[in-house]
Amino acid sequence: MANIKMEFVSSKALSSMESSARVKYLLSVIRKGYIIVLEEKLDPNEERLLIEKTMQIVDSKFTGIEISSLGMQTESWKNAIIKLLGGKTSGLTVIGPAKLIKTIKNDQEKINLMAGLKGD
Amino acid sequence: MNIINGMFGKKKDVSLGLYGAPNAGKTTLANKICVDWLGEPLGAVSEVPHETRVVQKKEKVNMHVNGRKLSMNLLDMPGIATKVDYKEFLRYGIKKDEARARAKEATKGIIEAIKWLENVDAALVVMDSTQDPYTQVNITILGNLEARNIPVILVANKTDLPGANVEKIKEAFPQYRLVALSAKKGDNIEQLYRIIS
């Protein structure tokens, strides 16, 4: 049975990064085959940026990502103020390579994920 | 959103973007609107995902509803997705080289649709009523439109199909105005026109 690699990331770990750097970091980890559990919800702009940057690197080997999140959608400027004041934004995000995540389902209170290597 | 003056307020020359996941029925709806008000369709429809891979635009769609005239630029966006696998197209009988090219075009189309999020005056976010609506794609589209104060109408499409569950969309996104319709059959399309205008 193939091993599934996961990385649990605290919101503090990414707090000093700007949106583009956060997205770059997340994608670099995902491309190494990790499923990331992030201790916060990305803001709408970061989600948009993540999809955009993902699409720029999609090819026959890396087919994209699966992503799901819990928590209230918070605007970027509110997130920035919360982080500036040393606070934590609430929420949770699970992201991983599309080839690894078979199903991901979100009922707004919990996320169910099934992972495994998909057959070619 | 100013309900008295429709989703565009007092604007009379506006751009309306159709957003959603692949195969939600965006082009079918765009075609229905164009046929009703211009007499000609906008683009090709297919069961193969990512059939629309560039933004399709129809200018000067003139709508006359309830004594109000509205001139719209209708923008049918490529479906937004977080993954594109060329192998998915092989299942529809498309050859490998063509499938790879199609996948590449689809990724470019998604980027284009995302960039357009900043440039529409209002949006119809189209969802397939037979599918789970609470997906990251829908959340991301709505979050970005909301962050830019762009008026949104949710379209619960494919109500003619067995298994359509409009209530599930209402429960997932209760803060938005919603129209349940079948773009293919034209059921309840008038309600959409009333709200837009």
PDB file of C-alpha atoms in Angstrom:
ATOM      1  CA  MET A   1       0.000   0.000   0.000  1.00  0.00           C
ATOM      2  CA  ALA A   2       1.351   3.416  -0.946  1.00  0.00           C
ATOM      3  CA  ASN A   3       2.089   5.900   1.815  1.00  0.00           C
ATOM      4  CA  ILE A   4       0.114   9.112   2.057  1.00  0.00           C
ATOM      5  CA  LYS A   5       2.182  12.120   3.111  1.00  0.00           C
ATOM      6  CA  MET A   6       0.510  14.911   5.047  1.00  0.00           C
ATOM      7  CA  GLU A   7       1.712  18.257   6.315  1.00  0.00           C
ATOM      8  CA  PHE A   8      -0.130  20.126   9.058  1.00  0.00           C
ATOM      9  CA  VAL A   9       0.593  23.835   8.865  1.00  0.00           C
ATOM     10  CA  SER A  10      -0.171  26.334  11.625  1.00  0.00           C
ATOM     11  CA  SER A  11      -1.518  29.736  10.634  1.00  0.00           C
ATOM     12  CA  LYS A  12       1.546  31.223  12.338  1.00  0.00           C
ATOM     13  CA  ALA A  13       3.850  29.455   9.869  1.00  0.00           C
ATOM     14  CA  LEU A  14       2.445  31.463   6.963  1.00  0.00           C
ATOM     15  CA  SER A  15       1.512  34.650   8.834  1.00  0.00           C
ATOM     16  CA  SER A  16       4.511  36.661   7.681  1.00  0.00           C
ATOM     17  CA  MET A  17       4.008  35.772   4.032  1.00  0.00           C
ATOM     18  CA  GLU A  18       2.089  37.812   1.491  1.00  0.00           C
ATOM     19  CA  SER A  19      -0.655  36.085  -0.493  1.00  0.00           C
ATOM     20  CA  SER A  20       1.491  35.272  -3.507  1.00  0.00           C
ATOM     21  CA  ALA A  21       4.222  33.781  -1.304  1.00  0.00           C
ATOM     22  CA  ARG A  22       1.672  31.716   0.644  1.00  0.00           C
ATOM     23  CA  VAL A  23       0.208  30.318  -2.564  1.00  0.00           C
ATOM     24  CA  LYS A  24       3.690  29.581  -3.915  1.00  0.00           C
ATOM     25  CA  TYR A  25       4.582  27.727  -0.704  1.00  0.00           C
ATOM     26  CA  LEU A  26       1.346  25.704  -0.710  1.00  0.00           C
ATOM     27  CA  LEU A  27       1.794  24.689  -4.339  1.00  0.00           C
ATOM     28  CA  SER A  28       5.418  23.700  -3.802  1.00  0.00           C
ATOM     29  CA  VAL A  29       4.391  21.336  -0.978  1.00  0.00           C
ATOM     30  CA  ILE A  30       1.435  19.920  -2.934  1.00  0.00           C
ATOM     31  CA  ARG A  31       3.672  19.222  -5.923  1.00  0.00           C
ATOM     32  CA  LYS A  32       5.866  17.122  -3.665  1.00  0.00           C
ATOM     33  CA  GLY A  33       2.815  14.908  -3.142  1.00  0.00           C
ATOM     34  CA  TYR A  34       1.680  16.141   0.259  1.00  0.00           C
ATOM     35  CA  ILE A  35      -1.858  16.731   1.463  1.00  0.00           C
ATOM     36  CA  ILE A  36      -1.790  19.952   3.474  1.00  0.00           C
ATOM     37  CA  VAL A  37      -4.039  20.734   6.415  1.00  0.00           C
ATOM     38  CA  LEU A  38      -3.810  24.456   7.028  1.00  0.00           C
ATOM     39  CA  GLU A  39      -5.014  25.961  10.285  1.00  0.00           C
ATOM     40  CA  GLU A  40      -6.975  28.738   8.571  1.00  0.00           C
ATOM     41  CA  LYS A  41      -9.221  29.535   5.668  1.00  0.00           C
ATOM     42  CA  LEU A  42      -7.645  31.214   2.689  1.00  0.00           C
ATOM     43  CA  ASP A  43      -9.247  34.511   1.738  1.00  0.00           C
ATOM     44  CA  PRO A  44     -11.106  34.740  -1.599  1.00  0.00           C
ATOM     45  CA  ASN A  45      -8.194  36.426  -3.331  1.00  0.00           C
ATOM     46  CA  GLU A  46      -5.789  33.699  -2.207  1.00  0.00           C
ATOM     47  CA  GLU A  47      -8.202  30.991  -3.371  1.00  0.00           C
ATOM     48  CA  ARG A  48      -8.423  32.715  -6.742  1.00  0.00           C
ATOM     49  CA  LEU A  49      -4.654  33.048  -6.938  1.00  0.00           C
ATOM     50  CA  LEU A  50      -4.201  29.396  -5.972  1.00  0.00           C
ATOM     51  CA  ILE A  51      -6.479  28.220  -8.807  1.00  0.00           C
ATOM     52  CA  GLU A  52      -4.787  30.569 -11.267  1.00  0.00           C
ATOM     53  CA  LYS A  53      -1.254  29.455 -10.339  1.00  0.00           C
ATOM     54  CA  THR A  54      -2.352  25.811 -10.335  1.00  0.00           C
ATOM     55  CA  MET A  55      -3.706  26.118 -13.874  1.00  0.00           C
ATOM     56  CA  GLN A  56      -0.391  27.592 -15.019  1.00  0.00           C
ATOM     57  CA  ILE A  57       1.462  24.420 -14.044  1.00  0.00           C
ATOM     58  CA  VAL A  58      -1.081  21.723 -14.921  1.00  0.00           C
ATOM     59  CA  ASP A  59       0.316  19.086 -17.257  1.00  0.00           C
ATOM     60  CA  SER A  60      -0.141  15.355 -17.824  1.00  0.00           C
ATOM     61  CA  LYS A  61       1.641  14.514 -14.550  1.00  0.00           C
ATOM     62  CA  PHE A  62       0.298  17.251 -12.284  1.00  0.00           C
ATOM     63  CA  THR A  63      -3.417  17.502 -13.006  1.00  0.00           C
ATOM     64  CA  GLY A  64      -4.252  20.110 -10.396  1.00  0.00           C
ATOM     65  CA  ILE A  65      -5.530  20.206  -6.843  1.00  0.00           C
ATOM     66  CA  GLU A  66      -8.471  19.315  -4.674  1.00  0.00           C
ATOM     67  CA  ILE A  67      -9.295  21.853  -2.004  1.00  0.00           C
ATOM     68  CA  SER A  68     -11.928  22.258   0.657  1.00  0.00           C
ATOM     69  CA  SER A  69     -12.241  24.630   3.576  1.00  0.00           C
ATOM     70  CA  LEU A  70     -14.242  25.313   6.690  1.00  0.00           C
ATOM     71  CA  GLY A  71     -14.949  28.634   8.321  1.00  0.00           C
ATOM     72  CA  MET A  72     -16.322  31.989   7.395  1.00  0.00           C
ATOM     73  CA  GLN A  73     -15.041  33.697   4.295  1.00  0.00           C
ATOM     74  CA  THR A  74     -13.069  36.688   5.517  1.00  0.00           C
ATOM     75  CA  GLU A  75     -12.050  39.611   3.385  1.00  0.00           C
ATOM     76  CA  SER A  76      -8.323  40.120   2.794  1.00  0.00           C
ATOM     77  CA  TRP A  77      -8.111  43.416   4.660  1.00  0.00           C
ATOM     78  CA  LYS A  78      -9.824  41.939   7.725  1.00  0.00           C
ATOM     79  CA  ASN A  79      -7.392  39.008   7.678  1.00  0.00           C
ATOM     80  CA  ALA A  80      -4.484  41.432   7.342  1.00  0.00           C
ATOM     81  CA  ILE A  81      -5.608  43.442  10.381  1.00  0.00           C
ATOM     82  CA  ILE A  82      -6.182  40.314  12.483  1.00  0.00           C
ATOM     83  CA  LYS A  83      -2.700  39.048  11.633  1.00  0.00           C
ATOM     84  CA  LEU A  84      -1.134  42.488  12.177  1.00  0.00           C
ATOM     85  CA  LEU A  85      -2.569  42.501  15.680  1.00  0.00           C
ATOM     86  CA  GLY A  86      -1.108  39.064  16.332  1.00  0.00           C
ATOM     87  CA  GLY A  87      -4.443  37.267  16.144  1.00  0.00           C
ATOM     88  CA  LYS A  88      -5.415  34.108  14.293  1.00  0.00           C
ATOM     89  CA  THR A  89      -8.020  33.876  11.561  1.00  0.00           C
ATOM     90  CA  SER A  90     -10.429  31.015  12.100  1.00  0.00           C
ATOM     91  CA  GLY A  91     -11.016  28.107   9.775  1.00  0.00           C
ATOM     92  CA  LEU A  92      -9.363  25.134   8.181  1.00  0.00           C
ATOM     93  CA  THR A  93      -8.216  24.308   4.678  1.00  0.00           C
ATOM     94  CA  VAL A  94      -7.367  20.915   3.207  1.00  0.00           C
ATOM     95  CA  ILE A  95      -5.495  20.922  -0.107  1.00  0.00           C
ATOM     96  CA  GLY A  96      -3.789  18.164  -1.991  1.00  0.00           C
ATOM     97  CA  PRO A  97      -2.833  16.863  -5.425  1.00  0.00           C
ATOM     98  CA  ALA A  98      -5.878  15.904  -7.519  1.00  0.00           C
ATOM     99  CA  LYS A  99      -4.177  12.617  -8.420  1.00  0.00           C
ATOM    100  CA  LEU A 100      -4.025  11.673  -4.746  1.00  0.00           C
ATOM    101  CA  ILE A 101      -7.402  12.823  -3.469  1.00  0.00           C
ATOM    102  CA  LYS A 102     -10.153  10.535  -4.724  1.00  0.00           C
ATOM    103  CA  THR A 103     -13.071  12.349  -3.106  1.00  0.00           C
ATOM    104  CA  ILE A 104     -13.446  15.379  -0.903  1.00  0.00           C
ATOM    105  CA  LYS A 105     -16.788  16.365   0.557  1.00  0.00           C
ATOM    106  CA  ASN A 106     -17.675  19.374   2.665  1.00  0.00           C
ATOM    107  CA  ASP A 107     -20.919  19.689   4.622  1.00  0.00           C
ATOM    108  CA  GLN A 108     -19.909  23.091   6.077  1.00  0.00           C
ATOM    109  CA  GLU A 109     -19.111  21.582   9.494  1.00  0.00           C
ATOM    110  CA  LYS A 110     -16.721  18.795   8.533  1.00  0.00           C
ATOM    111  CA  ILE A 111     -14.666  17.652   5.588  1.00  0.00           C
ATOM    112  CA  ASN A 112     -14.544  14.026   4.493  1.00  0.00           C
ATOM    113  CA  LEU A 113     -11.604  13.047   2.357  1.00  0.00           C
ATOM    114  CA  MET A 114     -10.604   9.809   0.714  1.00  0.00           C
ATOM    115  CA  ALA A 115      -7.069   9.598  -0.591  1.00  0.00           C
ATOM    116  CA  GLY A 116      -5.109   6.999  -2.493  1.00  0.00           C
ATOM    117  CA  LEU A 117      -3.164   6.655  -5.677  1.00  0.00           C
ATOM    118  CA  LYS A 118      -5.482   6.643  -8.661  1.00  0.00           C
ATOM    119  CA  GLY A 119      -4.875   4.093 -11.352  1.00  0.00           C
ATOM    120  CA  ASP A 120      -3.574   5.393 -14.661  1.00  0.00           C
TER     121      ASP A 120
ATOM    122  CA  MET B   1     -28.493  44.872  -4.817  1.00  0.00           C
ATOM    123  CA  ASN B   2     -31.199  47.365  -5.687  1.00  0.00           C
ATOM    124  CA  ILE B   3     -34.200  45.116  -6.252  1.00  0.00           C
ATOM    125  CA  ILE B   4     -36.420  47.930  -7.527  1.00  0.00           C
ATOM    126  CA  ASN B   5     -34.009  48.675 -10.363  1.00  0.00           C
ATOM    127  CA  GLY B   6     -32.954  45.077 -11.017  1.00  0.00           C
ATOM    128  CA  MET B   7     -29.460  43.741 -10.414  1.00  0.00           C
ATOM    129  CA  PHE B   8     -27.741  46.606 -12.251  1.00  0.00           C
ATOM    130  CA  GLY B   9     -29.374  49.509 -10.408  1.00  0.00           C
ATOM    131  CA  LYS B  10     -29.740  52.474 -12.745  1.00  0.00           C
ATOM    132  CA  LYS B  11     -27.044  51.377 -15.193  1.00  0.00           C
ATOM    133  CA  LYS B  12     -28.302  50.788 -18.716  1.00  0.00           C
ATOM    134  CA  ASP B  13     -25.190  49.512 -20.484  1.00  0.00           C
ATOM    135  CA  VAL B  14     -23.605  46.701 -18.529  1.00  0.00           C
ATOM    136  CA  SER B  15     -21.620  43.463 -18.642  1.00  0.00           C
ATOM    137  CA  LEU B  16     -23.136  40.296 -17.203  1.00  0.00           C
ATOM    138  CA  GLY B  17     -20.829  37.314 -16.605  1.00  0.00           C
ATOM    139  CA  LEU B  18     -21.988  33.707 -16.399  1.00  0.00           C
ATOM    140  CA  TYR B  19     -19.849  31.817 -13.930  1.00  0.00           C
ATOM    141  CA  GLY B  20     -19.817  28.291 -12.578  1.00  0.00           C
ATOM    142  CA  ALA B  21     -18.195  24.890 -12.694  1.00  0.00           C
ATOM    143  CA  PRO B  22     -17.840  22.995 -16.005  1.00  0.00           C
ATOM    144  CA  ASN B  23     -21.105  21.450 -17.253  1.00  0.00           C
ATOM    145  CA  ALA B  24     -23.303  23.581 -14.983  1.00  0.00           C
ATOM    146  CA  GLY B  25     -25.191  24.755 -18.070  1.00  0.00           C
ATOM    147  CA  LYS B  26     -23.713  28.240 -18.524  1.00  0.00           C
ATOM    148  CA  THR B  27     -23.604  28.109 -22.319  1.00  0.00           C
ATOM    149  CA  THR B  28     -27.088  26.574 -22.497  1.00  0.00           C
ATOM    150  CA  LEU B  29     -28.344  29.507 -20.419  1.00  0.00           C
ATOM    151  CA  ALA B  30     -26.350  32.058 -22.449  1.00  0.00           C
ATOM    152  CA  ASN B  31     -27.806  30.561 -25.628  1.00  0.00           C
ATOM    153  CA  LYS B  32     -31.340  30.740 -24.229  1.00  0.00           C
ATOM    154  CA  ILE B  33     -30.879  34.425 -23.314  1.00  0.00           C
ATOM    155  CA  CYS B  34     -29.356  35.227 -26.722  1.00  0.00           C
ATOM    156  CA  VAL B  35     -32.036  33.342 -28.671  1.00  0.00           C
ATOM    157  CA  ASP B  36     -34.815  35.056 -26.671  1.00  0.00           C
ATOM    158  CA  TRP B  37     -33.439  38.595 -27.126  1.00  0.00           C
ATOM    159  CA  LEU B  38     -31.263  38.444 -30.254  1.00  0.00           C
ATOM    160  CA  GLY B  39     -32.695  35.506 -32.152  1.00  0.00           C
ATOM    161  CA  GLU B  40     -29.365  33.662 -32.360  1.00  0.00           C
ATOM    162  CA  PRO B  41     -27.333  31.466 -29.974  1.00  0.00           C
ATOM    163  CA  LEU B  42     -23.941  32.303 -28.486  1.00  0.00           C
ATOM    164  CA  GLY B  43     -21.881  29.103 -28.461  1.00  0.00           C
ATOM    165  CA  ALA B  44     -21.671  25.341 -28.816  1.00  0.00           C
ATOM    166  CA  VAL B  45     -22.970  23.079 -26.059  1.00  0.00           C
ATOM    167  CA  SER B  46     -21.545  19.645 -25.274  1.00  0.00           C
ATOM    168  CA  GLU B  47     -21.646  16.950 -22.623  1.00  0.00           C
ATOM    169  CA  VAL B  48     -17.837  16.952 -22.730  1.00  0.00           C
ATOM    170  CA  PRO B  49     -16.508  19.136 -19.901  1.00  0.00           C
ATOM    171  CA  HIS B  50     -14.667  22.366 -20.803  1.00  0.00           C
ATOM    172  CA  GLU B  51     -16.458  22.765 -24.141  1.00  0.00           C
ATOM    173  CA  THR B  52     -16.237  26.536 -23.588  1.00  0.00           C
ATOM    174  CA  ARG B  53     -12.509  27.280 -23.348  1.00  0.00           C
ATOM    175  CA  VAL B  54     -12.454  30.980 -24.168  1.00  0.00           C
ATOM    176  CA  VAL B  55     -14.695  33.781 -22.906  1.00  0.00           C
ATOM    177  CA  GLN B  56     -17.583  34.078 -25.357  1.00  0.00           C
ATOM    178  CA  LYS B  57     -19.050  37.524 -25.668  1.00  0.00           C
ATOM    179  CA  LYS B  58     -22.280  38.778 -27.167  1.00  0.00           C
ATOM    180  CA  GLU B  59     -22.647  42.540 -27.225  1.00  0.00           C
ATOM    181  CA  LYS B  60     -25.811  44.591 -27.125  1.00  0.00           C
ATOM    182  CA  VAL B  61     -28.226  42.014 -25.836  1.00  0.00           C
ATOM    183  CA  ASN B  62     -31.191  44.339 -25.445  1.00  0.00           C
ATOM    184  CA  MET B  63     -33.665  43.192 -22.831  1.00  0.00           C
ATOM    185  CA  HIS B  64     -37.102  44.768 -22.428  1.00  0.00           C
ATOM    186  CA  VAL B  65     -38.919  43.630 -19.303  1.00  0.00           C
ATOM    187  CA  ASN B  66     -41.569  45.405 -17.222  1.00  0.00           C
ATOM    188  CA  GLY B  67     -41.174  48.608 -19.243  1.00  0.00           C
ATOM    189  CA  ARG B  68     -37.442  48.772 -18.537  1.00  0.00           C
ATOM    190  CA  LYS B  69     -34.781  48.537 -21.245  1.00  0.00           C
ATOM    191  CA  LEU B  70     -31.364  47.124 -20.554  1.00  0.00           C
ATOM    192  CA  SER B  71     -28.437  46.739 -22.936  1.00  0.00           C
ATOM    193  CA  MET B  72     -26.058  43.992 -21.830  1.00  0.00           C
ATOM    194  CA  ASN B  73     -22.758  42.563 -22.912  1.00  0.00           C
ATOM    195  CA  LEU B  74     -23.212  38.894 -22.115  1.00  0.00           C
ATOM    196  CA  LEU B  75     -20.033  37.031 -21.159  1.00  0.00           C
ATOM    197  CA  ASP B  76     -20.143  33.236 -21.111  1.00  0.00           C
ATOM    198  CA  MET B  77     -17.121  32.175 -19.069  1.00  0.00           C
ATOM    199  CA  PRO B  78     -15.203  28.902 -19.311  1.00  0.00           C
ATOM    200  CA  GLY B  79     -16.104  26.648 -16.389  1.00  0.00           C
ATOM    201  CA  ILE B  80     -13.819  27.127 -13.413  1.00  0.00           C
ATOM    202  CA  ALA B  81     -12.143  24.024 -11.978  1.00  0.00           C
ATOM    203  CA  THR B  82      -9.212  23.205  -9.700  1.00  0.00           C
ATOM    204  CA  LYS B  83      -8.033  20.295 -11.846  1.00  0.00           C
ATOM    205  CA  VAL B  84      -7.866  19.395 -15.529  1.00  0.00           C
ATOM    206  CA  ASP B  85      -6.860  15.887 -16.568  1.00  0.00           C
ATOM    207  CA  TYR B  86      -6.604  15.188 -20.276  1.00  0.00           C
ATOM    208  CA  LYS B  87      -7.514  11.542 -19.578  1.00  0.00           C
ATOM    209  CA  GLU B  88     -11.018  12.655 -18.692  1.00  0.00           C
ATOM    210  CA  PHE B  89     -11.545  13.641 -22.343  1.00  0.00           C
ATOM    211  CA  LEU B  90     -10.449  10.211 -23.584  1.00  0.00           C
ATOM    212  CA  ARG B  91     -13.643   8.780 -22.085  1.00  0.00           C
ATOM    213  CA  TYR B  92     -15.620  10.789 -24.639  1.00  0.00           C
ATOM    214  CA  GLY B  93     -13.770   9.238 -27.573  1.00  0.00           C
ATOM    215  CA  ILE B  94     -11.376  12.145 -28.054  1.00  0.00           C
ATOM    216  CA  LYS B  95      -7.910  11.095 -29.250  1.00  0.00           C
ATOM    217  CA  LYS B  96      -4.895  11.524 -26.985  1.00  0.00           C
ATOM    218  CA  ASP B  97      -3.231  14.439 -28.804  1.00  0.00           C
ATOM    219  CA  GLU B  98      -6.507  16.302 -29.108  1.00  0.00           C
ATOM    220  CA  ALA B  99      -7.307  15.589 -25.453  1.00  0.00           C
ATOM    221  CA  ARG B 100      -3.943  17.023 -24.346  1.00  0.00           C
ATOM    222  CA  ALA B 101      -4.510  20.137 -26.461  1.00  0.00           C
ATOM    223  CA  ARG B 102      -8.017  20.470 -25.114  1.00  0.00           C
ATOM    224  CA  ALA B 103      -6.733  20.208 -21.533  1.00  0.00           C
ATOM    225  CA  LYS B 104      -4.157  22.933 -22.180  1.00  0.00           C
ATOM    226  CA  GLU B 105      -6.824  25.198 -23.649  1.00  0.00           C
ATOM    227  CA  ALA B 106      -9.082  24.464 -20.667  1.00  0.00           C
ATOM    228  CA  THR B 107      -6.410  25.607 -18.191  1.00  0.00           C
ATOM    229  CA  LYS B 108      -5.978  28.852 -20.135  1.00  0.00           C
ATOM    230  CA  GLY B 109      -9.752  29.324 -20.205  1.00  0.00           C
ATOM    231  CA  ILE B 110      -9.967  28.921 -16.434  1.00  0.00           C
ATOM    232  CA  ILE B 111      -7.267  31.561 -15.937  1.00  0.00           C
ATOM    233  CA  GLU B 112      -9.102  33.900 -18.323  1.00  0.00           C
ATOM    234  CA  ALA B 113     -12.410  33.396 -16.492  1.00  0.00           C
ATOM    235  CA  ILE B 114     -10.717  34.098 -13.160  1.00  0.00           C
ATOM    236  CA  LYS B 115      -9.148  37.310 -14.460  1.00  0.00           C
ATOM    237  CA  TRP B 116     -12.562  38.486 -15.707  1.00  0.00           C
ATOM    238  CA  LEU B 117     -13.934  38.313 -12.155  1.00  0.00           C
ATOM    239  CA  GLU B 118     -12.733  41.888 -11.703  1.00  0.00           C
ATOM    240  CA  ASN B 119     -14.367  43.223 -14.837  1.00  0.00           C
ATOM    241  CA  VAL B 120     -18.025  42.236 -14.812  1.00  0.00           C
ATOM    242  CA  ASP B 121     -20.794  44.519 -13.524  1.00  0.00           C
ATOM    243  CA  ALA B 122     -22.921  41.608 -12.332  1.00  0.00           C
ATOM    244  CA  ALA B 123     -22.816  37.827 -12.398  1.00  0.00           C
ATOM    245  CA  LEU B 124     -25.057  34.837 -12.746  1.00  0.00           C
ATOM    246  CA  VAL B 125     -23.477  31.963 -10.853  1.00  0.00           C
ATOM    247  CA  VAL B 126     -24.880  28.853 -12.486  1.00  0.00           C
ATOM    248  CA  MET B 127     -25.110  25.602 -10.521  1.00  0.00           C
ATOM    249  CA  ASP B 128     -26.276  22.163 -11.579  1.00  0.00           C
ATOM    250  CA  SER B 129     -29.189  21.387  -9.228  1.00  0.00           C
ATOM    251  CA  THR B 130     -28.468  17.670  -9.421  1.00  0.00           C
ATOM    252  CA  GLN B 131     -24.949  18.116  -7.978  1.00  0.00           C
ATOM    253  CA  ASP B 132     -23.574  19.035  -4.547  1.00  0.00           C
ATOM    254  CA  PRO B 133     -23.443  22.861  -4.606  1.00  0.00           C
ATOM    255  CA  TYR B 134     -21.057  23.345  -1.677  1.00  0.00           C
ATOM    256  CA  THR B 135     -17.857  23.003  -3.666  1.00  0.00           C
ATOM    257  CA  GLN B 136     -14.699  25.058  -3.388  1.00  0.00           C
ATOM    258  CA  VAL B 137     -15.169  26.346  -6.927  1.00  0.00           C
ATOM    259  CA  ASN B 138     -18.581  27.819  -6.092  1.00  0.00           C
ATOM    260  CA  ILE B 139     -17.298  29.173  -2.765  1.00  0.00           C
ATOM    261  CA  THR B 140     -14.311  30.815  -4.464  1.00  0.00           C
ATOM    262  CA  ILE B 141     -16.384  32.360  -7.250  1.00  0.00           C
ATOM    263  CA  LEU B 142     -18.954  33.768  -4.814  1.00  0.00           C
ATOM    264  CA  GLY B 143     -16.308  34.947  -2.346  1.00  0.00           C
ATOM    265  CA  ASN B 144     -14.466  36.881  -5.022  1.00  0.00           C
ATOM    266  CA  LEU B 145     -17.613  38.472  -6.445  1.00  0.00           C
ATOM    267  CA  GLU B 146     -18.730  39.445  -2.956  1.00  0.00           C
ATOM    268  CA  ALA B 147     -15.322  40.915  -2.106  1.00  0.00           C
ATOM    269  CA  ARG B 148     -15.710  43.202  -5.118  1.00  0.00           C
ATOM    270  CA  ASN B 149     -19.336  44.097  -4.332  1.00  0.00           C
ATOM    271  CA  ILE B 150     -20.470  42.646  -7.649  1.00  0.00           C
ATOM    272  CA  PRO B 151     -24.207  41.792  -7.615  1.00  0.00           C
ATOM    273  CA  VAL B 152     -24.903  38.072  -7.918  1.00  0.00           C
ATOM    274  CA  ILE B 153     -27.895  35.925  -8.787  1.00  0.00           C
ATOM    275  CA  LEU B 154     -27.609  32.200  -8.199  1.00  0.00           C
ATOM    276  CA  VAL B 155     -29.108  30.123 -10.979  1.00  0.00           C
ATOM    277  CA  ALA B 156     -30.186  26.649  -9.882  1.00  0.00           C
ATOM    278  CA  ASN B 157     -30.136  25.050 -13.329  1.00  0.00           C
ATOM    279  CA  LYS B 158     -31.324  21.695 -14.691  1.00  0.00           C
ATOM    280  CA  THR B 159     -34.539  21.633 -12.658  1.00  0.00           C
ATOM    281  CA  ASP B 160     -36.031  19.426 -15.387  1.00  0.00           C
ATOM    282  CA  LEU B 161     -33.743  16.542 -14.401  1.00  0.00           C
ATOM    283  CA  PRO B 162     -34.642  13.872 -11.853  1.00  0.00           C
ATOM    284  CA  GLY B 163     -32.630  14.408  -8.692  1.00  0.00           C
ATOM    285  CA  ALA B 164     -32.642  18.198  -8.960  1.00  0.00           C
ATOM    286  CA  ASN B 165     -32.471  19.627  -5.442  1.00  0.00           C
ATOM    287  CA  VAL B 166     -32.893  23.398  -5.384  1.00  0.00           C
ATOM    288  CA  GLU B 167     -33.299  23.433  -1.589  1.00  0.00           C
ATOM    289  CA  LYS B 168     -29.761  22.159  -1.178  1.00  0.00           C
ATOM    290  CA  ILE B 169     -28.430  25.206  -3.057  1.00  0.00           C
ATOM    291  CA  LYS B 170     -30.610  27.530  -0.950  1.00  0.00           C
ATOM    292  CA  GLU B 171     -29.281  25.926   2.230  1.00  0.00           C
ATOM    293  CA  ALA B 172     -25.668  26.162   1.066  1.00  0.00           C
ATOM    294  CA  PHE B 173     -25.864  29.819   0.039  1.00  0.00           C
ATOM    295  CA  PRO B 174     -28.860  31.371   1.834  1.00  0.00           C
ATOM    296  CA  GLN B 175     -27.586  34.940   1.529  1.00  0.00           C
ATOM    297  CA  TYR B 176     -28.026  35.085  -2.263  1.00  0.00           C
ATOM    298  CA  ARG B 177     -31.035  35.629  -4.459  1.00  0.00           C
ATOM    299  CA  LEU B 178     -31.791  32.434  -6.357  1.00  0.00           C
ATOM    300  CA  VAL B 179     -33.721  31.532  -9.486  1.00  0.00           C
ATOM    301  CA  ALA B 180     -34.503  27.875 -10.159  1.00  0.00           C
ATOM    302  CA  LEU B 181     -34.855  27.142 -13.867  1.00  0.00           C
ATOM    303  CA  SER B 182     -34.172  24.826 -16.739  1.00  0.00           C
ATOM    304  CA  ALA B 183     -32.085  26.658 -19.343  1.00  0.00           C
ATOM    305  CA  LYS B 184     -32.565  23.728 -21.718  1.00  0.00           C
ATOM    306  CA  LYS B 185     -36.371  23.748 -21.547  1.00  0.00           C
ATOM    307  CA  GLY B 186     -36.809  27.430 -20.735  1.00  0.00           C
ATOM    308  CA  ASP B 187     -38.787  26.700 -17.561  1.00  0.00           C
ATOM    309  CA  ASN B 188     -38.996  29.780 -15.305  1.00  0.00           C
ATOM    310  CA  ILE B 189     -36.600  31.830 -17.461  1.00  0.00           C
ATOM    311  CA  GLU B 190     -39.002  34.807 -17.224  1.00  0.00           C
ATOM    312  CA  GLN B 191     -38.315  35.094 -13.513  1.00  0.00           C
ATOM    313  CA  LEU B 192     -34.614  35.482 -14.268  1.00  0.00           C
ATOM    314  CA  TYR B 193     -35.334  38.249 -16.790  1.00  0.00           C
ATOM    315  CA  ARG B 194     -37.523  40.081 -14.276  1.00  0.00           C
ATOM    316  CA  ILE B 195     -34.792  40.024 -11.651  1.00  0.00           C
ATOM    317  CA  ILE B 196     -32.027  41.035 -14.077  1.00  0.00           C
ATOM    318  CA  SER B 197     -33.945  43.986 -15.472  1.00  0.00           C
TER     319      SER B 197
END
